[in-house]
mmCIF file of N, CA and C in Angstrom:
data_model
loop_
_atom_site.group_PDB
_atom_site.id
_atom_site.type_symbol
_atom_site.label_atom_id
_atom_site.label_comp_id
_atom_site.label_asym_id
_atom_site.label_seq_id
_atom_site.Cartn_x
_atom_site.Cartn_y
_atom_site.Cartn_z
ATOM 1 N N MET A 372 0.934 -1.008 0.212
ATOM 2 C CA MET A 372 0.224 0.087 -0.149
ATOM 3 C C MET A 372 0.915 1.089 -0.261
ATOM 4 N N ALA A 373 1.754 0.958 1.070
ATOM 5 C CA ALA A 373 2.620 2.481 0.805
ATOM 6 C C ALA A 373 3.210 2.783 -0.115
ATOM 7 N N GLY A 374 3.785 1.856 -1.624
ATOM 8 C CA GLY A 374 4.117 1.822 -2.332
ATOM 9 C C GLY A 374 3.776 2.169 -3.750
ATOM 10 N N GLY A 375 2.565 1.681 -3.240
ATOM 11 C CA GLY A 375 1.448 2.514 -4.263
ATOM 12 C C GLY A 375 0.866 3.607 -3.998
ATOM 13 N N PHE A 376 0.515 4.204 -2.437
ATOM 14 C CA PHE A 376 0.456 5.268 -2.405
ATOM 15 C C PHE A 376 2.014 6.654 -3.006
ATOM 16 N N ALA A 377 3.290 5.905 -2.500
ATOM 17 C CA ALA A 377 4.005 7.012 -2.802
ATOM 18 C C ALA A 377 4.167 6.731 -4.418
ATOM 19 N N ALA A 378 4.067 5.798 -5.243
ATOM 20 C CA ALA A 378 4.088 5.706 -7.035
ATOM 21 C C ALA A 378 3.046 6.827 -7.689
ATOM 22 N N LEU A 379 1.621 6.692 -6.796
ATOM 23 C CA LEU A 379 0.844 7.734 -7.248
ATOM 24 C C LEU A 379 0.793 9.220 -6.536
ATOM 25 N N LEU A 380 1.450 9.533 -5.404
ATOM 26 C CA LEU A 380 1.849 11.165 -5.352
ATOM 27 C C LEU A 380 2.825 11.519 -6.359
ATOM 28 N N LEU A 381 3.608 10.365 -6.760
ATOM 29 C CA LEU A 381 5.250 11.048 -7.827
ATOM 30 C C LEU A 381 4.289 11.146 -9.182
ATOM 31 N N GLY A 382 3.375 9.911 -9.616
ATOM 32 C CA GLY A 382 2.927 10.296 -10.738
ATOM 33 C C GLY A 382 2.220 11.609 -10.441
ATOM 34 N N PHE A 383 1.442 11.838 -10.126
ATOM 35 C CA PHE A 383 0.752 13.553 -9.655
ATOM 36 C C PHE A 383 1.669 14.889 -10.110
ATOM 37 N N ILE A 384 2.617 14.568 -9.328
ATOM 38 C CA ILE A 384 3.564 15.157 -8.726
ATOM 39 C C ILE A 384 4.490 15.442 -10.401
ATOM 40 N N GLY A 385 4.340 14.332 -11.180
ATOM 41 C CA GLY A 385 5.033 14.261 -12.490
ATOM 42 C C GLY A 385 4.274 14.951 -13.330
ATOM 43 N N ILE A 386 2.944 15.260 -13.052
ATOM 44 C CA ILE A 386 2.159 15.989 -13.852
ATOM 45 C C ILE A 386 2.674 17.507 -14.306
ATOM 46 N N PHE A 387 3.238 17.836 -12.871
ATOM 47 C CA PHE A 387 4.008 19.358 -13.453
ATOM 48 C C PHE A 387 5.152 19.715 -13.476
ATOM 49 N N LEU A 388 5.748 18.469 -13.330
ATOM 50 C CA LEU A 388 7.258 18.444 -13.713
ATOM 51 C C LEU A 388 7.576 17.748 -14.359
ATOM 52 N N PRO A 389 8.105 18.360 -15.730
ATOM 53 C CA PRO A 389 8.620 17.335 -16.532
ATOM 54 C C PRO A 389 9.584 16.574 -17.101
ATOM 55 N N LEU A 390 10.848 16.947 -15.893
ATOM 56 C CA LEU A 390 11.241 15.433 -16.003
ATOM 57 C C LEU A 390 11.291 14.630 -14.958
ATOM 58 N N LEU A 391 10.162 14.828 -14.548
ATOM 59 C CA LEU A 391 9.564 13.483 -13.622
ATOM 60 C C LEU A 391 8.801 12.436 -14.182
ATOM 61 N N PRO A 392 8.290 11.375 -14.700
ATOM 62 C CA PRO A 392 7.348 11.277 -15.919
ATOM 63 C C PRO A 392 5.848 10.518 -14.804
ATOM 64 N N THR A 393 5.031 10.646 -15.601
ATOM 65 C CA THR A 393 3.389 10.451 -14.607
ATOM 66 C C THR A 393 3.533 8.952 -15.113
ATOM 67 N N THR A 394 3.117 9.017 -16.147
ATOM 68 C CA THR A 394 3.022 7.047 -16.638
ATOM 69 C C THR A 394 3.645 6.033 -15.937
ATOM 70 N N PRO A 395 5.000 5.859 -15.877
ATOM 71 C CA PRO A 395 5.328 4.943 -15.516
ATOM 72 C C PRO A 395 5.035 4.363 -14.096
ATOM 73 N N PHE A 396 5.214 5.916 -13.311
ATOM 74 C CA PHE A 396 4.428 5.928 -11.797
ATOM 75 C C PHE A 396 3.096 5.636 -11.561
ATOM 76 N N ILE A 397 2.066 5.502 -12.148
ATOM 77 C CA ILE A 397 0.892 5.708 -12.305
ATOM 78 C C ILE A 397 1.158 4.139 -12.439
ATOM 79 N N LEU A 398 1.676 2.868 -13.681
ATOM 80 C CA LEU A 398 1.496 1.757 -13.490
ATOM 81 C C LEU A 398 2.370 1.171 -12.574
ATOM 82 N N LEU A 399 3.370 1.518 -12.336
ATOM 83 C CA LEU A 399 3.725 1.138 -10.768
ATOM 84 C C LEU A 399 2.642 0.851 -9.395
ATOM 85 N N ALA A 400 1.934 2.327 -9.505
ATOM 86 C CA ALA A 400 1.112 2.170 -8.381
ATOM 87 C C ALA A 400 0.100 1.004 -8.371
ATOM 88 N N ALA A 401 -0.225 1.164 -9.558
ATOM 89 C CA ALA A 401 -2.084 0.205 -10.307
ATOM 90 C C ALA A 401 -1.115 -1.426 -9.549
ATOM 91 N N PHE A 402 0.663 -1.477 -9.607
ATOM 92 C CA PHE A 402 0.639 -2.752 -9.618
ATOM 93 C C PHE A 402 0.675 -3.254 -8.659
ATOM 94 N N CYS A 403 1.588 -2.054 -7.696
ATOM 95 C CA CYS A 403 1.319 -2.074 -6.245
ATOM 96 C C CYS A 403 -0.122 -2.510 -5.192
ATOM 97 N N PHE A 404 -1.011 -1.578 -5.640
ATOM 98 C CA PHE A 404 -2.549 -1.694 -5.552
ATOM 99 C C PHE A 404 -3.043 -3.163 -5.987
ATOM 100 N N SER A 405 -2.619 -3.649 -6.758
ATOM 101 C CA SER A 405 -3.228 -5.043 -7.361
ATOM 102 C C SER A 405 -2.199 -5.965 -6.139
ATOM 103 N N ASN A 406 -1.611 -5.743 -5.890
ATOM 104 C CA ASN A 406 -0.510 -6.719 -4.574
ATOM 105 C C ASN A 406 -1.535 -6.469 -3.103
ATOM 106 N N GLY A 407 -1.944 -5.013 -2.889
ATOM 107 C CA GLY A 407 -2.264 -4.430 -1.656
ATOM 108 C C GLY A 407 -3.654 -4.109 -1.212
ATOM 109 N N SER A 408 -4.428 -3.404 -2.085
ATOM 110 C CA SER A 408 -5.862 -3.048 -2.078
ATOM 111 C C SER A 408 -6.363 -3.391 -3.459
ATOM 112 N N PRO A 409 -7.179 -4.114 -3.197
ATOM 113 C CA PRO A 409 -7.942 -4.035 -4.204
ATOM 114 C C PRO A 409 -8.964 -3.306 -4.703
ATOM 115 N N ARG A 410 -9.594 -2.221 -3.415
ATOM 116 C CA ARG A 410 -10.330 -1.455 -3.695
ATOM 117 C C ARG A 410 -9.580 -0.253 -4.261
ATOM 118 N N TRP A 411 -8.292 -0.102 -4.094
ATOM 119 C CA TRP A 411 -7.585 1.634 -4.764
ATOM 120 C C TRP A 411 -7.372 1.072 -6.120
ATOM 121 N N GLU A 412 -7.052 -0.458 -6.606
ATOM 122 C CA GLU A 412 -6.593 -0.587 -7.785
ATOM 123 C C GLU A 412 -8.065 -0.606 -8.683
ATOM 124 N N ARG A 413 -9.103 -0.637 -8.075
ATOM 125 C CA ARG A 413 -10.413 -0.519 -8.670
ATOM 126 C C ARG A 413 -10.673 0.857 -9.211
ATOM 127 N N TRP A 414 -10.509 1.989 -7.992
ATOM 128 C CA TRP A 414 -10.068 2.951 -8.258
ATOM 129 C C TRP A 414 -9.445 3.467 -9.251
ATOM 130 N N LEU A 415 -8.274 3.433 -9.389
ATOM 131 C CA LEU A 415 -7.315 3.963 -10.216
ATOM 132 C C LEU A 415 -7.558 3.460 -11.892
ATOM 133 N N LEU A 416 -7.904 2.020 -12.102
ATOM 134 C CA LEU A 416 -8.915 1.064 -13.015
ATOM 135 C C LEU A 416 -9.668 2.014 -13.409
ATOM 136 N N THR A 417 -10.555 2.408 -12.760
ATOM 137 C CA THR A 417 -11.880 3.205 -13.360
ATOM 138 C C THR A 417 -11.788 4.754 -13.265
ATOM 139 N N HIS A 418 -10.763 5.281 -13.129
ATOM 140 C CA HIS A 418 -10.474 6.771 -12.836
ATOM 141 C C HIS A 418 -10.167 7.232 -14.212
ATOM 142 N N PRO A 419 -11.147 7.926 -15.063
ATOM 143 C CA PRO A 419 -11.050 8.285 -16.108
ATOM 144 C C PRO A 419 -9.777 8.946 -17.033
ATOM 145 N N ARG A 420 -9.263 9.722 -16.192
ATOM 146 C CA ARG A 420 -7.809 10.374 -16.764
ATOM 147 C C ARG A 420 -6.546 8.861 -16.444
ATOM 148 N N PHE A 421 -6.488 8.320 -15.837
ATOM 149 C CA PHE A 421 -5.435 6.914 -15.626
ATOM 150 C C PHE A 421 -6.358 5.808 -16.207
ATOM 151 N N GLY A 422 -7.136 5.192 -15.762
ATOM 152 C CA GLY A 422 -7.569 3.930 -16.254
ATOM 153 C C GLY A 422 -7.693 3.497 -17.434
ATOM 154 N N PRO A 423 -7.885 4.136 -18.759
ATOM 155 C CA PRO A 423 -7.642 3.731 -19.780
ATOM 156 C C PRO A 423 -6.439 3.113 -19.906
ATOM 157 N N MET A 424 -5.579 4.652 -19.726
ATOM 158 C CA MET A 424 -3.844 3.742 -19.767
ATOM 159 C C MET A 424 -3.408 2.858 -19.027
ATOM 160 N N THR A 425 -4.223 2.582 -18.037
ATOM 161 C CA THR A 425 -3.585 1.241 -16.835
ATOM 162 C C THR A 425 -4.271 0.306 -17.867
ATOM 163 N N ARG A 426 -5.242 0.091 -18.666
ATOM 164 C CA ARG A 426 -6.066 -1.308 -18.383
ATOM 165 C C ARG A 426 -5.275 -1.665 -19.707
ATOM 166 N N GLN A 427 -4.628 -0.409 -20.894
ATOM 167 C CA GLN A 427 -4.261 -0.883 -22.167
ATOM 168 C C GLN A 427 -3.027 -1.639 -22.109
ATOM 169 N N TRP A 428 -2.127 -0.802 -20.643
ATOM 170 C CA TRP A 428 -1.042 -1.505 -20.431
ATOM 171 C C TRP A 428 -0.867 -2.898 -20.335
ATOM 172 N N ARG A 429 -1.987 -2.955 -18.718
ATOM 173 C CA ARG A 429 -2.131 -4.114 -18.516
ATOM 174 C C ARG A 429 -2.280 -5.337 -19.386
ATOM 175 N N GLU A 430 -3.449 -4.761 -20.729
ATOM 176 C CA GLU A 430 -3.837 -5.983 -21.680
ATOM 177 C C GLU A 430 -2.814 -5.908 -22.296
ATOM 178 N N HIS A 431 -2.355 -4.938 -23.188
ATOM 179 C CA HIS A 431 -1.452 -5.266 -24.252
ATOM 180 C C HIS A 431 -0.179 -4.729 -24.303
ATOM 181 N N ARG A 432 0.340 -4.179 -23.382
ATOM 182 C CA ARG A 432 1.807 -3.739 -23.222
ATOM 183 C C ARG A 432 1.578 -2.734 -24.399
ATOM 184 N N ALA A 433 1.010 -1.775 -24.011
ATOM 185 C CA ALA A 433 0.342 -0.507 -25.195
ATOM 186 C C ALA A 433 0.219 0.719 -24.348
ATOM 187 N N VAL A 434 1.341 1.653 -24.848
ATOM 188 C CA VAL A 434 0.934 2.822 -24.810
ATOM 189 C C VAL A 434 0.635 4.074 -25.604
ATOM 190 N N PRO A 435 -0.511 4.925 -25.391
ATOM 191 C CA PRO A 435 -1.040 5.385 -26.940
ATOM 192 C C PRO A 435 0.062 6.415 -27.566
ATOM 193 N N ARG A 436 -0.077 6.626 -28.803
ATOM 194 C CA ARG A 436 1.122 7.264 -29.594
ATOM 195 C C ARG A 436 1.458 8.414 -28.741
ATOM 196 N N ARG A 437 0.012 8.947 -28.712
ATOM 197 C CA ARG A 437 0.173 10.567 -28.153
ATOM 198 C C ARG A 437 0.836 11.461 -26.467
ATOM 199 N N ALA A 438 0.636 9.551 -26.430
ATOM 200 C CA ALA A 438 1.374 9.693 -24.689
ATOM 201 C C ALA A 438 2.845 9.725 -25.041
ATOM 202 N N LYS A 439 3.133 8.734 -26.050
ATOM 203 C CA LYS A 439 4.722 8.948 -26.405
ATOM 204 C C LYS A 439 5.105 9.904 -26.235
ATOM 205 N N GLN A 440 4.556 10.850 -27.789
ATOM 206 C CA GLN A 440 5.276 11.692 -28.130
ATOM 207 C C GLN A 440 5.233 13.089 -27.124
ATOM 208 N N LEU A 441 4.347 13.154 -26.737
ATOM 209 C CA LEU A 441 4.514 14.096 -25.228
ATOM 210 C C LEU A 441 5.272 14.095 -24.246
ATOM 211 N N ALA A 442 5.550 12.575 -24.027
ATOM 212 C CA ALA A 442 6.609 12.206 -22.969
ATOM 213 C C ALA A 442 8.277 12.528 -23.634
ATOM 214 N N ILE A 443 8.264 12.105 -24.872
ATOM 215 C CA ILE A 443 9.853 12.273 -25.401
ATOM 216 C C ILE A 443 9.943 13.687 -25.790
ATOM 217 N N ALA A 444 8.875 14.587 -26.086
ATOM 218 C CA ALA A 444 8.771 15.854 -26.094
ATOM 219 C C ALA A 444 9.380 16.532 -24.300
ATOM 220 N N MET A 445 8.598 16.513 -23.874
ATOM 221 C CA MET A 445 9.286 17.116 -22.432
ATOM 222 C C MET A 445 10.245 16.224 -22.110
ATOM 223 N N MET A 446 10.833 15.221 -22.147
ATOM 224 C CA MET A 446 12.021 14.527 -21.725
ATOM 225 C C MET A 446 13.195 15.370 -22.434
ATOM 226 N N THR A 447 12.762 15.764 -24.182
ATOM 227 C CA THR A 447 13.280 16.488 -24.467
ATOM 228 C C THR A 447 14.433 17.817 -23.646
ATOM 229 N N VAL A 448 12.871 18.417 -24.216
ATOM 230 C CA VAL A 448 13.424 19.641 -23.371
ATOM 231 C C VAL A 448 13.498 19.530 -21.700
ATOM 232 N N SER A 449 13.258 18.771 -20.951
ATOM 233 C CA SER A 449 14.305 18.854 -20.015
ATOM 234 C C SER A 449 15.558 18.595 -19.790
ATOM 235 N N SER A 450 15.607 17.747 -20.549
ATOM 236 C CA SER A 450 17.563 17.529 -21.036
ATOM 237 C C SER A 450 18.069 18.473 -21.473
ATOM 238 N N VAL A 451 17.888 19.355 -22.550
ATOM 239 C CA VAL A 451 18.343 20.239 -22.748
ATOM 240 C C VAL A 451 18.767 21.529 -21.273
ATOM 241 N N GLY A 452 17.611 21.711 -21.017
ATOM 242 C CA GLY A 452 17.866 22.521 -19.803
ATOM 243 C C GLY A 452 18.542 21.990 -18.846
ATOM 244 N N CYS A 453 18.386 20.618 -18.654
ATOM 245 C CA CYS A 453 19.850 20.186 -17.761
ATOM 246 C C CYS A 453 20.828 20.646 -18.013
ATOM 247 N N TRP A 454 21.111 20.049 -19.287
ATOM 248 C CA TRP A 454 22.657 20.364 -20.008
ATOM 249 C C TRP A 454 22.870 21.539 -19.748
ATOM 250 N N TRP A 455 22.488 23.005 -19.934
ATOM 251 C CA TRP A 455 22.862 24.031 -19.588
ATOM 252 C C TRP A 455 23.448 24.387 -17.933
ATOM 253 N N VAL A 456 22.196 23.805 -17.265
ATOM 254 C CA VAL A 456 22.285 24.112 -15.529
ATOM 255 C C VAL A 456 23.585 23.530 -14.986
ATOM 256 N N LEU A 457 23.102 22.138 -15.325
ATOM 257 C CA LEU A 457 24.350 21.252 -14.914
ATOM 258 C C LEU A 457 25.515 21.521 -15.039
ATOM 259 N N ALA A 458 26.532 20.933 -13.763
ATOM 260 C CA ALA A 458 28.579 21.019 -14.384
ATOM 261 C C ALA A 458 28.561 20.141 -15.671
ATOM 262 N N HIS A 459 30.132 20.138 -16.029
ATOM 263 C CA HIS A 459 30.294 19.503 -17.389
ATOM 264 C C HIS A 459 30.432 18.081 -16.874
ATOM 265 N N PRO A 460 30.778 17.257 -15.856
ATOM 266 C CA PRO A 460 31.003 16.126 -16.320
ATOM 267 C C PRO A 460 29.545 15.366 -15.786
ATOM 268 N N TRP A 461 28.192 16.001 -15.373
ATOM 269 C CA TRP A 461 27.152 15.418 -14.921
ATOM 270 C C TRP A 461 26.168 16.092 -16.344
ATOM 271 N N ARG A 462 26.465 17.454 -17.364
ATOM 272 C CA ARG A 462 25.535 17.325 -17.521
ATOM 273 C C ARG A 462 24.620 16.460 -19.000
ATOM 274 N N TRP A 463 25.636 15.031 -19.152
ATOM 275 C CA TRP A 463 24.904 14.622 -20.376
ATOM 276 C C TRP A 463 24.108 13.353 -19.503
ATOM 277 N N MET A 464 24.319 13.219 -18.537
ATOM 278 C CA MET A 464 24.045 12.140 -17.388
ATOM 279 C C MET A 464 21.842 12.010 -18.078
ATOM 280 N N PRO A 465 21.295 13.290 -17.492
ATOM 281 C CA PRO A 465 19.999 13.489 -17.979
ATOM 282 C C PRO A 465 19.676 12.523 -19.440
ATOM 283 N N GLY A 466 20.292 13.388 -20.553
ATOM 284 C CA GLY A 466 19.667 13.439 -21.504
ATOM 285 C C GLY A 466 19.895 11.912 -22.150
ATOM 286 N N LEU A 467 20.862 11.201 -21.674
ATOM 287 C CA LEU A 467 21.979 9.603 -22.105
ATOM 288 C C LEU A 467 20.200 8.697 -21.318
ATOM 289 N N CYS A 468 19.924 9.009 -19.776
ATOM 290 C CA CYS A 468 18.736 8.348 -19.692
ATOM 291 C C CYS A 468 17.720 8.251 -19.975
ATOM 292 N N CYS A 469 17.281 9.536 -20.189
ATOM 293 C CA CYS A 469 16.201 9.838 -21.073
ATOM 294 C C CYS A 469 16.036 10.029 -22.304
ATOM 295 N N LEU A 470 17.505 9.311 -23.072
ATOM 296 C CA LEU A 470 17.566 8.864 -24.990
ATOM 297 C C LEU A 470 17.120 7.213 -24.340
ATOM 298 N N ALA A 471 17.801 6.653 -23.055
ATOM 299 C CA ALA A 471 17.241 5.327 -23.244
ATOM 300 C C ALA A 471 15.879 5.223 -23.103
ATOM 301 N N VAL A 472 15.146 5.700 -22.292
ATOM 302 C CA VAL A 472 13.623 5.659 -22.235
ATOM 303 C C VAL A 472 13.308 5.969 -22.719
ATOM 304 N N GLY A 473 13.319 6.964 -23.950
ATOM 305 C CA GLY A 473 12.410 7.779 -24.959
ATOM 306 C C GLY A 473 12.751 6.182 -26.331
ATOM 307 N N ILE A 474 13.815 5.773 -26.307
ATOM 308 C CA ILE A 474 13.894 4.275 -27.289
ATOM 309 C C ILE A 474 12.835 3.262 -27.095
ATOM 310 N N TRP A 475 13.117 3.257 -25.783
ATOM 311 C CA TRP A 475 12.190 1.723 -25.012
ATOM 312 C C TRP A 475 10.501 2.298 -25.131
ATOM 313 N N LEU A 476 10.702 3.800 -24.582
ATOM 314 C CA LEU A 476 9.100 3.913 -24.952
ATOM 315 C C LEU A 476 8.811 3.332 -26.524
ATOM 316 N N TRP A 477 9.398 4.633 -26.984
ATOM 317 C CA TRP A 477 8.857 5.174 -28.711
ATOM 318 C C TRP A 477 8.876 2.935 -29.208
ATOM 319 N N ARG A 478 9.436 1.900 -28.835
ATOM 320 C CA ARG A 478 9.280 0.700 -29.336
ATOM 321 C C ARG A 478 8.287 0.002 -29.057
ATOM 322 N N LEU A 479 7.797 0.627 -27.940
ATOM 323 C CA LEU A 479 6.245 -0.254 -27.629
ATOM 324 C C LEU A 479 5.049 -0.317 -28.381
ATOM 325 N N PRO A 480 4.186 -1.348 -28.625
ATOM 326 C CA PRO A 480 2.976 -0.746 -29.327
ATOM 327 C C PRO A 480 2.331 0.399 -28.560
ATOM 328 N N ASP A 481 1.571 0.758 -30.102
ATOM 329 C CA ASP A 481 0.994 1.918 -29.964
ATOM 330 C C ASP A 481 -0.807 1.179 -29.509
ATOM 331 N N ALA A 482 -1.095 2.296 -28.381
ATOM 332 C CA ALA A 482 -2.404 1.400 -27.544
ATOM 333 C C ALA A 482 -3.416 2.180 -28.915
ATOM 334 N N ALA A 483 -4.916 1.745 -28.738
ATOM 335 C CA ALA A 483 -5.785 2.463 -29.628
ATOM 336 C C ALA A 483 -5.989 3.638 -28.940
ATOM 337 N N PRO A 484 -6.347 4.852 -29.439
ATOM 338 C CA PRO A 484 -6.896 5.857 -29.055
ATOM 339 C C PRO A 484 -7.739 6.133 -28.437
ATOM 340 N N ARG A 485 -8.071 6.788 -27.331
ATOM 341 C CA ARG A 485 -9.054 7.010 -26.061
ATOM 342 C C ARG A 485 -10.336 7.234 -27.653
ATOM 343 N N PRO A 486 -11.853 6.729 -26.874
ATOM 344 C CA PRO A 486 -13.101 7.150 -27.883
ATOM 345 C C PRO A 486 -13.361 8.586 -27.653
#
């Protein structure tokens, strides 16, 4: 339960902070709730914003193309910002991490668009 609530909180914070991704934390929260609280799992699966994405991930291991595009765009903007702010030996680290996540994300199947 604690892991689910922590992941859910980080997912909500990620809506407003570009370098913190929302989708993986919501999926992690769903996984934690599936093991700890059927009531919270049901709430997340029926949530109007996060429910469809979570169900598509569970059923097809797929992410909507629009979510992929937004995630990659935000990671790019954040990485460029970090490059300007961080000291020389560390400035490439966020970009490399985001590049790896972006490649993994783009290779996932596209989920059907929401109706």
